[in-house]
Short mmCIF file of C-alpha atoms in Angstrom, two decimals:
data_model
loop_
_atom_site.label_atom_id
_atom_site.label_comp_id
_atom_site.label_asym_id
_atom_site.label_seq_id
_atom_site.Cartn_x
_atom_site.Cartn_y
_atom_site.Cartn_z
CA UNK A 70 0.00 0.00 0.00
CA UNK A 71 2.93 2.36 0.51
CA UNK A 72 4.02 1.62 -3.33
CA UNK A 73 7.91 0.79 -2.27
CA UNK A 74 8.27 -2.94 -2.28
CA UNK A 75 11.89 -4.05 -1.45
CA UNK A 76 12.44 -7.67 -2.86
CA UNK A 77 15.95 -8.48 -1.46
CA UNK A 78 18.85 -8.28 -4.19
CA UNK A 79 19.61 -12.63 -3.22
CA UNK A 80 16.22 -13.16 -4.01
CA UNK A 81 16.66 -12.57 -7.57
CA UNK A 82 20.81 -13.45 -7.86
CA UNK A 83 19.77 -16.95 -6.80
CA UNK A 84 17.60 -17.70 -9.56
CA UNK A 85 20.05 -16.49 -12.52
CA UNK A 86 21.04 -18.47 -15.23
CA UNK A 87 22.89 -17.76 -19.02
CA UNK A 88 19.09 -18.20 -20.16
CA UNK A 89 17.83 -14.38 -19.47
CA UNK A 90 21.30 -12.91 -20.58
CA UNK A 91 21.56 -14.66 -23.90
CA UNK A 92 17.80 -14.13 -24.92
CA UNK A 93 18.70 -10.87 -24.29
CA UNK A 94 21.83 -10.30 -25.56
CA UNK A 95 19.83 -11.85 -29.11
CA UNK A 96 16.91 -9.07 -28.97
CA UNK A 97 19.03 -6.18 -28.18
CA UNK A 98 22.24 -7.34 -30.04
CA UNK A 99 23.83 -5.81 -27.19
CA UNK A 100 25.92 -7.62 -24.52
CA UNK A 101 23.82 -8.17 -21.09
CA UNK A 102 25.93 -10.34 -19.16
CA UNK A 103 24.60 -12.24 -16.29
CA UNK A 104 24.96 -9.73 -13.55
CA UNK A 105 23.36 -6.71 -15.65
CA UNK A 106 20.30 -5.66 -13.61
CA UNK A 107 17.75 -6.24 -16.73
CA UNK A 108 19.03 -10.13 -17.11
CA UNK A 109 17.63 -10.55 -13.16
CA UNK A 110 14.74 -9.00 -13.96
CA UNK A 111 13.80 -10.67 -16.79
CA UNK A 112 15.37 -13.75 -15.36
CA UNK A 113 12.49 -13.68 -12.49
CA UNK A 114 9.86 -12.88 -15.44
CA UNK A 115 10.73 -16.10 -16.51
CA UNK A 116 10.68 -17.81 -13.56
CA UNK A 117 7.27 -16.49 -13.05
CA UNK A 118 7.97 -15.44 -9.61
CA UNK A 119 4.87 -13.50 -8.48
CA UNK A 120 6.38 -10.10 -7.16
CA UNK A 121 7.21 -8.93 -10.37
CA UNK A 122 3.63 -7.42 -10.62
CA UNK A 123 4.29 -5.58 -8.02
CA UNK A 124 7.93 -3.97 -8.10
CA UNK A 125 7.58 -0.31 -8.18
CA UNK A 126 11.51 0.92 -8.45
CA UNK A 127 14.35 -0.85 -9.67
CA UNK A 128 17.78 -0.07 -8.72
CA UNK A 129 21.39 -0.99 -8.25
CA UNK A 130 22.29 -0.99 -4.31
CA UNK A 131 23.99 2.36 -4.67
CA UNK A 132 20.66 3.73 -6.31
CA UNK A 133 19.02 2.16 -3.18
CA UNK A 134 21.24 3.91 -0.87
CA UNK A 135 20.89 7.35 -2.70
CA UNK A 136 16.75 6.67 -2.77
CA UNK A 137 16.72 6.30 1.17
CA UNK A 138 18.72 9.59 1.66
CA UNK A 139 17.20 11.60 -0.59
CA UNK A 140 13.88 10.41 -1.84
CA UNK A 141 15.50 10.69 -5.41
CA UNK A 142 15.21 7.94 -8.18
CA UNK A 143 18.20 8.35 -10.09
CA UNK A 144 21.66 7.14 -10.89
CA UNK A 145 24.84 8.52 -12.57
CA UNK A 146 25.15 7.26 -16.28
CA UNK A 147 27.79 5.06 -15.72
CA UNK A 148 26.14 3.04 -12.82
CA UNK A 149 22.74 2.86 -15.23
CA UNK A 150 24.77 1.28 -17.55
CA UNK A 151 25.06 -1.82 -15.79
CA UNK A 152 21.24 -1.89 -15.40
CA UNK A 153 20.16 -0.95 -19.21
CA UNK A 154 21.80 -0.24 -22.24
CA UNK A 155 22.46 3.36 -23.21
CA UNK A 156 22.25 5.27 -25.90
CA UNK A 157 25.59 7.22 -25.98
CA UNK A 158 24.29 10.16 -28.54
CA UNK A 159 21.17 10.95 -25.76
CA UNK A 160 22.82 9.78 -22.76
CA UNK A 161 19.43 8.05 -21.40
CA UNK A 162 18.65 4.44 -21.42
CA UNK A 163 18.11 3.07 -25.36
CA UNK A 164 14.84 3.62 -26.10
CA UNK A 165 14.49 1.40 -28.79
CA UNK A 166 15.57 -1.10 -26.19
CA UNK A 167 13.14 -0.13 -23.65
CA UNK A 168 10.30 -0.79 -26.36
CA UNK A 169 11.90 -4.15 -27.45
CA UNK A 170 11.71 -5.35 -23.98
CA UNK A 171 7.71 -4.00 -23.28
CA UNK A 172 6.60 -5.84 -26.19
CA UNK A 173 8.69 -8.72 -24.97
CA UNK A 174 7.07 -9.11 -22.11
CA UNK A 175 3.61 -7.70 -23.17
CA UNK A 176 1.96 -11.28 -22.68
CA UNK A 177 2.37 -11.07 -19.13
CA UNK A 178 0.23 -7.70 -18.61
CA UNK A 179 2.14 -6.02 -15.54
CA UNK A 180 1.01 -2.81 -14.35
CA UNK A 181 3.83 -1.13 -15.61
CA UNK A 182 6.28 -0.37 -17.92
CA UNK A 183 10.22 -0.83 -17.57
CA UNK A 184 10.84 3.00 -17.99
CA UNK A 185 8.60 3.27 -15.36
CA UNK A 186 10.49 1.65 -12.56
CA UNK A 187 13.74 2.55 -13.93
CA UNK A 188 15.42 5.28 -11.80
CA UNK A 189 16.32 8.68 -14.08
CA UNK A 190 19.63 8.73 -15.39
CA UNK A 191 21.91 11.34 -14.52
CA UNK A 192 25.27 13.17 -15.68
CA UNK A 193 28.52 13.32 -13.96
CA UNK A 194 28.15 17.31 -12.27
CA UNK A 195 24.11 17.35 -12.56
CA UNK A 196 22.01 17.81 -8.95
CA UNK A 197 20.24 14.43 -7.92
CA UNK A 198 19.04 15.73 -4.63
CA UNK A 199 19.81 16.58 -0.69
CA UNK A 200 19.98 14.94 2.19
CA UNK A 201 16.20 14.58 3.53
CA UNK A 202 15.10 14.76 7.16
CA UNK A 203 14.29 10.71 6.85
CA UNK A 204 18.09 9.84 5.50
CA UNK A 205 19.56 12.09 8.10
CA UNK A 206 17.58 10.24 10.79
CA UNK A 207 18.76 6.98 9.29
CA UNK A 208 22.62 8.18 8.72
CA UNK A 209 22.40 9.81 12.55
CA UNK A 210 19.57 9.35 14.37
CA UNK A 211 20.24 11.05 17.93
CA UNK A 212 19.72 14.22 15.15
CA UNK A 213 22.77 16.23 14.76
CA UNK A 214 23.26 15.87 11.19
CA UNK A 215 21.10 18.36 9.50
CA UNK A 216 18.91 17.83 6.47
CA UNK A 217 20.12 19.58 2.93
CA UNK A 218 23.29 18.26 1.98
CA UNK A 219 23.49 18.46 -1.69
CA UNK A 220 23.89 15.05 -3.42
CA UNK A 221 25.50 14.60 -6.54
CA UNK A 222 24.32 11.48 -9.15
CA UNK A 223 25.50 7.70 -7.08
CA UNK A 224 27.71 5.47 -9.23
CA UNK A 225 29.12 2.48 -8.47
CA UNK A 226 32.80 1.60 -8.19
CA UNK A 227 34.03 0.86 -12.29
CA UNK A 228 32.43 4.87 -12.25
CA UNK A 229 34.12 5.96 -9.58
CA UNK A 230 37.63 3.82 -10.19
CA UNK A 231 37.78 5.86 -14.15
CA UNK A 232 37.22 9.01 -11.82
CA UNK A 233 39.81 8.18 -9.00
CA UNK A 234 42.30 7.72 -12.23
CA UNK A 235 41.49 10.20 -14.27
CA UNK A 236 41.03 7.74 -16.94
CA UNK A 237 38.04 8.78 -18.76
CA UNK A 238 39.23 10.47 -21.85
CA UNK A 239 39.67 7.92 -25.16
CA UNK A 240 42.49 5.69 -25.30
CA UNK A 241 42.84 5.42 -21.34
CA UNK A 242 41.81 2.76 -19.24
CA UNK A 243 42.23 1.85 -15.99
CA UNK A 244 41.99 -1.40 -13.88
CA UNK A 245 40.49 -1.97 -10.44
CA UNK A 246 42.03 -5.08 -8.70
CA UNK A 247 41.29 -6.26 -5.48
CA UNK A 248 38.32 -8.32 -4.69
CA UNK A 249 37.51 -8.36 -8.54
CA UNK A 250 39.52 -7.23 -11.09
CA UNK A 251 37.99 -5.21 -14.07
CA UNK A 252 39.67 -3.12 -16.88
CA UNK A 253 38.23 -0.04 -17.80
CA UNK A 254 38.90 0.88 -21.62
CA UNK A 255 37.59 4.15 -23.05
CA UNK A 256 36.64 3.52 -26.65
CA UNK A 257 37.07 5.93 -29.72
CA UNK A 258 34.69 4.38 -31.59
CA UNK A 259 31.74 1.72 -31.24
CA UNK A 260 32.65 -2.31 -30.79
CA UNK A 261 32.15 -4.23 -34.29
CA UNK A 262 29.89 -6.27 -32.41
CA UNK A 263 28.56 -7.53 -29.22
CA UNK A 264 30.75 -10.03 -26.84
CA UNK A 265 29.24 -11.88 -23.90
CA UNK A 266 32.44 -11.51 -22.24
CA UNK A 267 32.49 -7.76 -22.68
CA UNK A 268 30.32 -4.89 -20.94
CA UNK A 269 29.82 -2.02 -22.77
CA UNK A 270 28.95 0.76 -19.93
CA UNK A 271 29.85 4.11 -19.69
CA UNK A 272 32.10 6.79 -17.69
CA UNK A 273 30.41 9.08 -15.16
CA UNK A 274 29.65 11.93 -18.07
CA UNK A 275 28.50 9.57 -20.62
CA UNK A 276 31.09 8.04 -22.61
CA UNK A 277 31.55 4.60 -24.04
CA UNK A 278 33.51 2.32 -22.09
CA UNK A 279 34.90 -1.62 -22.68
CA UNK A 280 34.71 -3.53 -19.50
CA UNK A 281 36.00 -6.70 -19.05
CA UNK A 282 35.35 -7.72 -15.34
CA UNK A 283 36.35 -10.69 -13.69
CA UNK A 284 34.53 -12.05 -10.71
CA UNK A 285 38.16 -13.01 -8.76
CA UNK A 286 41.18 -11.80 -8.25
CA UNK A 287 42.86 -11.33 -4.77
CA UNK A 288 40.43 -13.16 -2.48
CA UNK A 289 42.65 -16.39 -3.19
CA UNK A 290 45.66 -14.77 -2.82
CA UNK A 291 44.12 -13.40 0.91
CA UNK A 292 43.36 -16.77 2.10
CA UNK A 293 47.21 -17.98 1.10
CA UNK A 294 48.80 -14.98 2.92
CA UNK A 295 46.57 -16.19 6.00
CA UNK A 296 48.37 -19.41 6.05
CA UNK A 297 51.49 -17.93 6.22
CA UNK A 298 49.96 -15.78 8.99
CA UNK A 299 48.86 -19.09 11.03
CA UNK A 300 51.96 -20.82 10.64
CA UNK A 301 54.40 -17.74 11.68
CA UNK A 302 52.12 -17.68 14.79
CA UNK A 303 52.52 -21.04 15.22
CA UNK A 304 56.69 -20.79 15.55
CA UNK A 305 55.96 -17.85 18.02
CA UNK A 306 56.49 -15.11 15.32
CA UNK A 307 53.52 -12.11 15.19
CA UNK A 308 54.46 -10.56 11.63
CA UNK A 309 52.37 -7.61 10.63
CA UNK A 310 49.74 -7.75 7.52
CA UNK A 311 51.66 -5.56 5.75
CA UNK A 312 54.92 -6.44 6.42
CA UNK A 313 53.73 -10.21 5.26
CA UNK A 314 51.97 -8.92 2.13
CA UNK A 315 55.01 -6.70 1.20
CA UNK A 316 57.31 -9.62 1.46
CA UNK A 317 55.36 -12.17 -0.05
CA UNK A 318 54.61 -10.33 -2.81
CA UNK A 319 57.94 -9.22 -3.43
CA UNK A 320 59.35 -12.57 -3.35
CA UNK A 321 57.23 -12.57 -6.64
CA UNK A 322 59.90 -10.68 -8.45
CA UNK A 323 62.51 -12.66 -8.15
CA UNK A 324 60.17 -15.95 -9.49
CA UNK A 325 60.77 -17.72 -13.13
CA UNK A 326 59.22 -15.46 -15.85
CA UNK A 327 56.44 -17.72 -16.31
CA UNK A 328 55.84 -18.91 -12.86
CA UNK A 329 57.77 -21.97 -13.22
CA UNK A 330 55.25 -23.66 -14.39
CA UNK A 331 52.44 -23.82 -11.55
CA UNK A 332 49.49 -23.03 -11.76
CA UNK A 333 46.28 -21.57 -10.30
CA UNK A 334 42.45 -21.08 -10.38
CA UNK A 335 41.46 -18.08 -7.95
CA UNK A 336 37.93 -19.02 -8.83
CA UNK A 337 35.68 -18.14 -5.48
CA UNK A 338 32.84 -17.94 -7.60
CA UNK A 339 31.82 -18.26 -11.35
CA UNK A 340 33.99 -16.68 -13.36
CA UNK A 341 31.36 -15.81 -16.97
CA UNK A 342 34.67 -14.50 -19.00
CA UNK A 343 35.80 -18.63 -18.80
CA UNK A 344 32.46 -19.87 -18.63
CA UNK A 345 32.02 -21.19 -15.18
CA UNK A 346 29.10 -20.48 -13.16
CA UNK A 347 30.42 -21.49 -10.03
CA UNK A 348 33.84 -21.93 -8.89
CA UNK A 349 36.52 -24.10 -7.13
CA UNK A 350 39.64 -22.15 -6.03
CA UNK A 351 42.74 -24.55 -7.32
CA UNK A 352 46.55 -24.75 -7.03
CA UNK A 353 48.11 -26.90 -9.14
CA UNK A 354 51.91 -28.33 -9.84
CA UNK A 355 53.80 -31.33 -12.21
CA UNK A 356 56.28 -33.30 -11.01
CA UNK A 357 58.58 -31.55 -12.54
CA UNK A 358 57.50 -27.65 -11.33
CA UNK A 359 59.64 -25.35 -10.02
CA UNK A 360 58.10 -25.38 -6.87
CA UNK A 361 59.28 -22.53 -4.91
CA UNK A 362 57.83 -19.60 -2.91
CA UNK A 363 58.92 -17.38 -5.45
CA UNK A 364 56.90 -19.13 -8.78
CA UNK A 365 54.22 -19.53 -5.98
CA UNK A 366 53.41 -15.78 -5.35
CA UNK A 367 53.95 -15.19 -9.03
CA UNK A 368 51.63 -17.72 -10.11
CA UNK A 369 49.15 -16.83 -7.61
CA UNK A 370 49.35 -12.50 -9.39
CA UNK A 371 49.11 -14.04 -12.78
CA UNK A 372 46.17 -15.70 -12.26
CA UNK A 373 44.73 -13.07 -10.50
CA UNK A 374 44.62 -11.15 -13.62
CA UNK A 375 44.14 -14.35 -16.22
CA UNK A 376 40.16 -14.15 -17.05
CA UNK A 377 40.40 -10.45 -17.03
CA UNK A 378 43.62 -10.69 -19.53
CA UNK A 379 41.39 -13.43 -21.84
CA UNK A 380 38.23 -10.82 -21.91
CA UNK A 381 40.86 -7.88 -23.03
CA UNK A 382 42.35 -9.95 -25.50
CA UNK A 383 39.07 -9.76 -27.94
CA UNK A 384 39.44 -6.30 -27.84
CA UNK A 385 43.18 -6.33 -28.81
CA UNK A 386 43.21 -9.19 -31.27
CA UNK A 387 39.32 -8.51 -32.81
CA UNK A 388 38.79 -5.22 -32.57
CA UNK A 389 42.04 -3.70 -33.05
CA UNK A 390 41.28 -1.34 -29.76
CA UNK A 391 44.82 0.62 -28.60
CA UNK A 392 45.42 2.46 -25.56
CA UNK A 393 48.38 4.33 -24.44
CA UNK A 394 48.43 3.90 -20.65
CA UNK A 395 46.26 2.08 -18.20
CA UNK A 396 46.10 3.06 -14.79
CA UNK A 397 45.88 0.93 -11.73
CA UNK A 398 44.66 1.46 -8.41
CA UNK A 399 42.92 -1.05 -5.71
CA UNK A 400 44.59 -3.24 -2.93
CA UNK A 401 47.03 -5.12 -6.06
CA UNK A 402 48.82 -2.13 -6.15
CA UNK A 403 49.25 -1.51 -2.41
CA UNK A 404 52.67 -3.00 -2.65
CA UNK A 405 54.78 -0.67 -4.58
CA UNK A 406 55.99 -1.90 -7.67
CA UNK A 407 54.92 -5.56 -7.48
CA UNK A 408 50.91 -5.46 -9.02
CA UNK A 409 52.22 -2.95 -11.68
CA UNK A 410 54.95 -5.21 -12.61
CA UNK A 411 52.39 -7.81 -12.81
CA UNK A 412 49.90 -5.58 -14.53
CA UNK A 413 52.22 -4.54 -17.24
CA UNK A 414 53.45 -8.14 -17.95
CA UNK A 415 49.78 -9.28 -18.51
CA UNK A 416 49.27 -6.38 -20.63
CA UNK A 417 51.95 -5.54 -22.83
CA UNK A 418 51.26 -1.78 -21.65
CA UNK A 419 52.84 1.11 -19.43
CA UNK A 420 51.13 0.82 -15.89
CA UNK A 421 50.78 4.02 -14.11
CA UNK A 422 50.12 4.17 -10.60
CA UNK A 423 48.91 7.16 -8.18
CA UNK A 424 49.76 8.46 -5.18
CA UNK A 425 46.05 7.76 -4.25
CA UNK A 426 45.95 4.22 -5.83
CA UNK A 427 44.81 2.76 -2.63
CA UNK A 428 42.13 4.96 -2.07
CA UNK A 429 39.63 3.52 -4.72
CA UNK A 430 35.80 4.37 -5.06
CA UNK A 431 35.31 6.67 -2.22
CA UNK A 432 38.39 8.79 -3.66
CA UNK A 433 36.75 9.02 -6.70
CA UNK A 434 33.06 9.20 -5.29
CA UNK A 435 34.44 12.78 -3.12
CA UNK A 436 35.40 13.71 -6.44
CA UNK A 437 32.62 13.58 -8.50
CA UNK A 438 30.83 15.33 -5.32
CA UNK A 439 33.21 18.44 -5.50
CA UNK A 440 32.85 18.75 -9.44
CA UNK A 441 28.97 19.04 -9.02
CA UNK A 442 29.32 21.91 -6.21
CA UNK A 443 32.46 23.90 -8.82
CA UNK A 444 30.76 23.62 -11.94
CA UNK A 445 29.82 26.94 -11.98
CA UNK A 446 33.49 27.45 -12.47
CA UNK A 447 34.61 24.47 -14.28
CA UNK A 448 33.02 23.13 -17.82
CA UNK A 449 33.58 19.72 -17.76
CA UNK A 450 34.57 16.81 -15.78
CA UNK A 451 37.44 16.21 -17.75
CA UNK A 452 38.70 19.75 -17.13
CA UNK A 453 37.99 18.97 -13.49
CA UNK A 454 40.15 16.31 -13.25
CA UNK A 455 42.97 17.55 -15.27
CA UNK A 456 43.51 20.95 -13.65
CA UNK A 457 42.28 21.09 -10.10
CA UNK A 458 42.62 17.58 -9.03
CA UNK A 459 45.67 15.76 -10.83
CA UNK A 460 47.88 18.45 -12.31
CA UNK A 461 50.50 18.21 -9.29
CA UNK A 462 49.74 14.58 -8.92
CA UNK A 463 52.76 12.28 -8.17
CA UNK A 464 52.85 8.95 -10.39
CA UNK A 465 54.82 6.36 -10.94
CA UNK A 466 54.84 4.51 -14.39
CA UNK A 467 56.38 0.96 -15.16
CA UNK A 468 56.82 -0.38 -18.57
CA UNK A 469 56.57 -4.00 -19.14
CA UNK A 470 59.43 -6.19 -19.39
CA UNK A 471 60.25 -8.21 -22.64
CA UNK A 472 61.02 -11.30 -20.37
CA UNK A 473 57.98 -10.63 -18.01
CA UNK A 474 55.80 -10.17 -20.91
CA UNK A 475 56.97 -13.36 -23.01
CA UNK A 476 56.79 -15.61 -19.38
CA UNK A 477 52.30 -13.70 -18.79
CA UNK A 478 52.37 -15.20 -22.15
CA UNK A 479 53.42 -18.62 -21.43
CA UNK A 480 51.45 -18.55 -18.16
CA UNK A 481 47.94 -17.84 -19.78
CA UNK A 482 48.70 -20.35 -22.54
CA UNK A 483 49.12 -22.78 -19.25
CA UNK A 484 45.77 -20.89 -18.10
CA UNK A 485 43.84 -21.33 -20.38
CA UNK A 486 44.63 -25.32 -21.88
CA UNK A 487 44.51 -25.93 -17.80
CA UNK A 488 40.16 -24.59 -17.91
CA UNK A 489 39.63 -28.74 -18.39
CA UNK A 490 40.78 -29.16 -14.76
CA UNK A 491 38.68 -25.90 -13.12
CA UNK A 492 35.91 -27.85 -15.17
CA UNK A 493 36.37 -31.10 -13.75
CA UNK A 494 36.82 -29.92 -10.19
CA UNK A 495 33.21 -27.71 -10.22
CA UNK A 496 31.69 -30.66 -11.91
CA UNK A 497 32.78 -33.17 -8.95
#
């Protein structure tokens, strides 16, 4: 009766499958990859799950967030693009699309329409709100936060990581590693075609972006490092987090090129770039393996990046796309050197890192928040970025390595002939 139903993100994630992405993906001939916010939908249209009817607003969790402190439904253009396609020339949601999808679905005579629960999309420096009295209460609710903060469009954290790098003009891209790793690619013209293993989306002031976005990357490496942890505690030894992460990682450089030929699988979950929906984390040696702790740590960064490398890899070898510098930032890059070493071997491309590579989404989310209250005074958000954020920036660049290059190379080659064994594992 209130006209807000909440239906719990799990409800829908649970009942995914390739089946709502690929129809999809055929209508539109447009990627929508499993975790796109239309696939779920349609995914629980299909399922016939009885809700549907019902669902008033439909949003990412940061659109959710931003809703409950403002009373606003709307999202930044980059964050919508992960829900809907969008039209790059208009900056909205495709409207072709939208009426492709309402006649698709016209059989099953819901009260609405899907631009009707879709939240309004919104442009990197553009109001989308304040602070209400209800998402004060909820933020502080003994009251001493006052109502009217000025809110600038939510986006989620490939947005925010092109902002925190200032990679959002063509021919930059930047990748996000930690939890997941995604690369960022800012395109100077449209894909040939659609990949399932590529998102199109968009930077925070509407341009087009290649994603390729890989479900895993560090949490394996985490629960290694915690071994290590337990079994220096064990002989008496209380080693800090860092200190163990700097030194593990380090031994990396001094590893065989190619990782001596181990090999891993830091699949947590599904991994859609290799075609797994769910995941076995492996670690895997011959008898004849250079077994050390060296090739271990180096095996364990390579594969970190290996689905993400095979999903960038269409867009080098099929559609000729070239970039001059990617930039990294995310907990891979904490230790100085190491991840961009890594990074530049697995992509054949200078790595630059910031001063603020750490920092990640909320760096970038502060930023997008100070454009919208100086735009008055500055055009663009590319101007933004270039002249009153990063023009006395410290960076540090590494170029790639013939040898470490030629040994990624050898490594995914191992990757990728080794899928039959990730296979077998989640099968059994």
């Amino acid at each position: 009766s209130s006209g807000n139903l909440l239906v719990p993100f799990r409800t829908w994630r649970n009942n995914i499958t390739d089946t709502a992405s690929k129809k999809l993906t055929k209508l539109f001939n447009y990627p929508i990859p499993q975790r796109w916010s239309i696939a779920h939908l349609y995914q629980a249209i299909l399922n016939k799950e009885e809700h549907v009817d019902n669902v008033c607003f439909f949003t990412t969790l940061a659109g959710y967030v931003h809703w409950k402190l403002t009373g606003e439904k709307v999202l930044g253009v980059g964050e919508a693009s992960g829900m809907f396609p969008i039209n790059i020339a208009t900056k909205k949601f495709n409207a072709q699309m939208l009426k492709q999808f309402n006649a698709l679905i016209a059989d099953e005579h819901y009260g609405w329409r899907i631009e009707d629960i879709l939240p309004n999309v919104l442009l990197a420096g553009e109001p989308a709100g304040a602070l209400s009295k209800e998402g004060a209460k909820l933020l502080d609710p003994k009251g001493m936060l006052k109502p009217g903060v000025p809110m600038c469009p939510p986006e989620g954290d490939a947005g925010t990581g092109m902002v925190a790098t200032n990679s959002i003009t063509e021919r930059k891209g930047n990748v996000s590693a930690g939890t997941s790793a995604f690369a960022c690619i800012v395109l100077e013209k449209d894909l040939s075609k659609a990949y399932a293993q590529i998102d199109q989306v968009t930077t925070p002031n509407g341009k087009l972006v290649a994603m390729a976005h890989s479900n895993n990357c560090t949490s394996d490496i985490n629960a290694w490092v915690n071994i290590f942890d337990e079994a220096l505690k064990a002989f008496g030894y209380d080693v800090s987090k860092n200190t163990l992460y700097e030194t593990l990682f380090g031994a990396a450089i001094g590893a065989d090129f190619d990782g001596g030929g181990l090999l891993s699988y830091p699949y947590v979950s599904g991994e859609h770039i290799t075609g797994f929906e769910k995941g076995c984390p492996l670690f895997i040696r011959q008898e004849n393996s250079n077994f050390s702790l060296a090739n271990f740590m180096r095996t364990h960064l390579y594969a970190a990046l290996g689905s993400m490398r095979l999903g960038l890899d269409i867009l080098f070898n099929e559609e000729n796309v070239e970039i001059d510098v990617i930039l990294g930032h995310g907990g891979l890059f904490k230790t100085k050197g190491v991840g961009q070493r890594i990074l530049a071997a697995a992509l054949n491309t200078p790595v630059t890192v910031m001063t603020t590579a750490g920092e990640g989404g909320a760096w970038g989310m502060a930023l997008l928040a100070a454009f919208m209250l100086e735009r008055e005074t500055v055009v663009t958000l590319d101007q933004y970025l270039k002249e009153s954020v990063f023009s006395a920036q410290v960076n540090q660049t590494v170029l790639p390595k013939k040898e470490d290059v030629e040994g990624y190379n050898r490594f995914i080659e191992r990757y990728e002939k080794g899928l039959v064994i990730e296979q077998a594992a989640v099968q059994v």
